[in-house]
Amino acid sequence: MSNLTDRAAYLRGLADGMGLDKEKNEHRLLLEMLNLMDEMAEKINELDEDVGELEAYVEDLDADVADIEDALFGEDDDECDCCDCDDDCDCEEQEHEEFEALSFECPACGKDVVLMASDIDYEQSPVCAHCGTPFFTDLPDEDEDEDEE
């Protein structure tokens, strides 16, 4: 949201450069509007930070609730992993690994990202959905492997 505060500061700079006089009615209106925009941009920035903190808190609570559910109810071994039906379903012949969810913590932003195994391209590192950073930055290139041998 710093873009809003930057734009408000830019408008403030333009107004200062124009030498607006607070004594003139037309100028006073513009200057008061700029003051209002500055305050609004700051408030929105504060709210954005608060929302980010709340999102992190809710994610932690969600993980805690999931742990409690697992402790209380355990895993239901009678269900199929791919569609939550019983093991006698038609999908039993499919490879269940492709439906497996993999969880990664982003090395850059620290947020947890869940990927389905079937969605991963094993020739490229998966990237964080939040910040776009690859999870595995030290994957060896094929050319480097050949040079080392």
Coordinates of C-alpha atoms in Angstrom, one line a residue:
M1 CA 0.0 0.0 0.0
S2 CA 3.0 2.3 0.1
N3 CA 2.0 3.1 -3.5
L4 CA -0.9 5.2 -2.1
T5 CA 1.3 7.0 0.4
D6 CA 3.9 7.6 -2.4
R7 CA 1.2 9.0 -4.7
A8 CA -0.2 11.3 -1.9
A9 CA 3.3 12.6 -1.3
Y10 CA 3.8 13.2 -5.0
L11 CA 0.6 15.2 -5.1
R12 CA 1.7 17.1 -2.0
G13 CA 5.0 17.9 -3.8
L14 CA 3.1 19.2 -6.8
A15 CA 1.0 21.4 -4.6
D16 CA 4.0 22.8 -2.8
G17 CA 5.7 23.4 -6.1
M18 CA 2.7 25.4 -7.3
G19 CA 2.9 27.6 -4.3
L20 CA -0.7 27.3 -3.3
D21 CA -1.8 30.0 -0.9
K22 CA -3.9 28.9 2.1
E23 CA -5.7 32.2 2.2
K24 CA -7.3 31.7 -1.2
N25 CA -10.6 29.7 -1.1
E26 CA -9.8 27.6 -4.2
H27 CA -6.3 26.8 -2.9
R28 CA -7.6 26.1 0.6
L29 CA -10.0 23.5 -0.8
L30 CA -7.2 21.7 -2.7
L31 CA -4.9 21.8 0.3
E32 CA -7.6 20.3 2.6
M33 CA -8.3 17.6 0.0
L34 CA -4.5 16.8 0.0
N35 CA -4.5 16.6 3.8
L36 CA -7.4 14.2 3.7
M37 CA -5.7 12.0 1.1
D38 CA -2.6 11.9 3.2
E39 CA -4.5 10.7 6.2
M40 CA -6.5 8.2 4.2
A41 CA -3.4 6.7 2.6
E42 CA -1.7 6.4 6.1
K43 CA -4.9 4.7 7.6
I44 CA -5.1 2.3 4.6
N45 CA -1.5 1.4 5.1
E46 CA -2.1 0.7 8.8
L47 CA -5.1 -1.4 8.0
D48 CA -3.2 -3.4 5.4
E49 CA -0.5 -4.2 8.0
D50 CA -3.2 -5.2 10.5
V51 CA -4.8 -7.5 7.9
G52 CA -1.5 -9.2 7.3
E53 CA -1.0 -9.8 11.0
L54 CA -4.6 -11.2 11.2
E55 CA -4.0 -13.5 8.2
A56 CA -0.9 -15.0 9.9
Y57 CA -2.8 -15.4 13.2
V58 CA -5.7 -17.2 11.4
E59 CA -3.3 -19.5 9.6
D60 CA -1.7 -20.4 12.9
L61 CA -5.1 -21.1 14.4
D62 CA -6.2 -23.2 11.5
A63 CA -3.0 -25.3 11.8
D64 CA -3.7 -25.7 15.6
V65 CA -7.3 -26.7 15.0
A66 CA -6.2 -29.3 12.4
D67 CA -3.7 -30.7 14.9
I68 CA -6.5 -30.9 17.5
E69 CA -8.9 -32.6 15.0
D70 CA -6.2 -35.2 14.2
A71 CA -5.6 -35.8 17.9
L72 CA -9.3 -36.2 18.7
F73 CA -10.5 -38.0 15.6
G74 CA -7.4 -39.4 14.1
E75 CA -7.0 -40.3 10.4
D76 CA -9.9 -42.4 8.9
D77 CA -8.1 -45.3 7.4
D78 CA -11.3 -46.6 5.7
E79 CA -11.4 -43.7 3.3
C80 CA -9.8 -43.3 -0.1
D81 CA -7.1 -40.5 -0.2
C82 CA -8.3 -39.2 -3.6
C83 CA -12.0 -38.7 -3.1
D84 CA -12.9 -39.4 0.6
C85 CA -15.0 -42.4 -0.3
D86 CA -14.5 -45.9 1.0
D87 CA -11.6 -48.1 -0.2
D88 CA -13.9 -50.1 -2.5
C89 CA -14.4 -47.2 -4.9
D90 CA -13.7 -47.3 -8.6
C91 CA -10.8 -44.8 -8.2
E92 CA -8.8 -47.3 -6.3
E93 CA -7.0 -48.3 -9.5
Q94 CA -5.6 -44.7 -9.9
E95 CA -2.3 -43.7 -8.5
H96 CA -3.1 -42.0 -5.2
E97 CA 0.3 -40.3 -5.1
E98 CA -0.8 -37.8 -7.7
F99 CA -3.5 -36.6 -5.3
E100 CA -1.0 -36.2 -2.4
A101 CA -0.8 -32.7 -1.0
L102 CA 2.7 -31.4 -0.2
S103 CA 3.3 -28.5 2.1
F104 CA 6.3 -26.2 1.8
E105 CA 7.4 -23.2 3.8
C106 CA 8.6 -20.4 1.5
P107 CA 12.3 -19.6 2.2
A108 CA 11.6 -15.9 1.3
C109 CA 8.3 -14.9 2.9
G110 CA 7.9 -17.8 5.4
K111 CA 4.3 -18.6 4.4
D112 CA 3.1 -22.2 4.0
V113 CA 2.2 -23.2 0.5
V114 CA 0.3 -26.5 -0.3
L115 CA 0.9 -28.1 -3.7
M116 CA -0.6 -31.2 -5.2
A117 CA 2.1 -33.7 -6.2
S118 CA 0.5 -34.0 -9.6
D119 CA 0.9 -30.2 -10.2
I120 CA 4.7 -30.2 -9.7
D121 CA 7.0 -30.0 -12.7
Y122 CA 10.0 -32.0 -11.4
E123 CA 12.4 -30.3 -13.8
Q124 CA 11.7 -26.8 -12.3
S125 CA 11.4 -25.7 -8.7
P126 CA 7.9 -24.9 -7.6
V127 CA 7.4 -21.2 -6.7
C128 CA 5.6 -19.6 -3.8
A129 CA 2.1 -18.4 -4.6
H130 CA 2.5 -15.5 -2.3
C131 CA 5.8 -13.9 -3.4
G132 CA 6.9 -15.9 -6.5
T133 CA 10.2 -17.1 -5.0
P134 CA 11.3 -20.6 -6.1
F135 CA 11.4 -23.1 -3.2
F136 CA 14.6 -24.9 -4.3
T137 CA 17.2 -22.5 -5.6
D138 CA 20.1 -24.9 -5.6
L139 CA 18.9 -27.5 -8.1
P140 CA 21.9 -28.7 -10.1
D141 CA 21.9 -28.1 -13.8
E142 CA 22.5 -31.1 -16.1
D143 CA 25.5 -29.3 -17.6
E144 CA 27.1 -28.9 -14.2
D145 CA 26.6 -32.6 -13.4
E146 CA 28.4 -33.6 -16.7
D147 CA 31.3 -31.2 -15.9
E148 CA 31.8 -32.6 -12.5
E149 CA 32.1 -36.2 -13.8

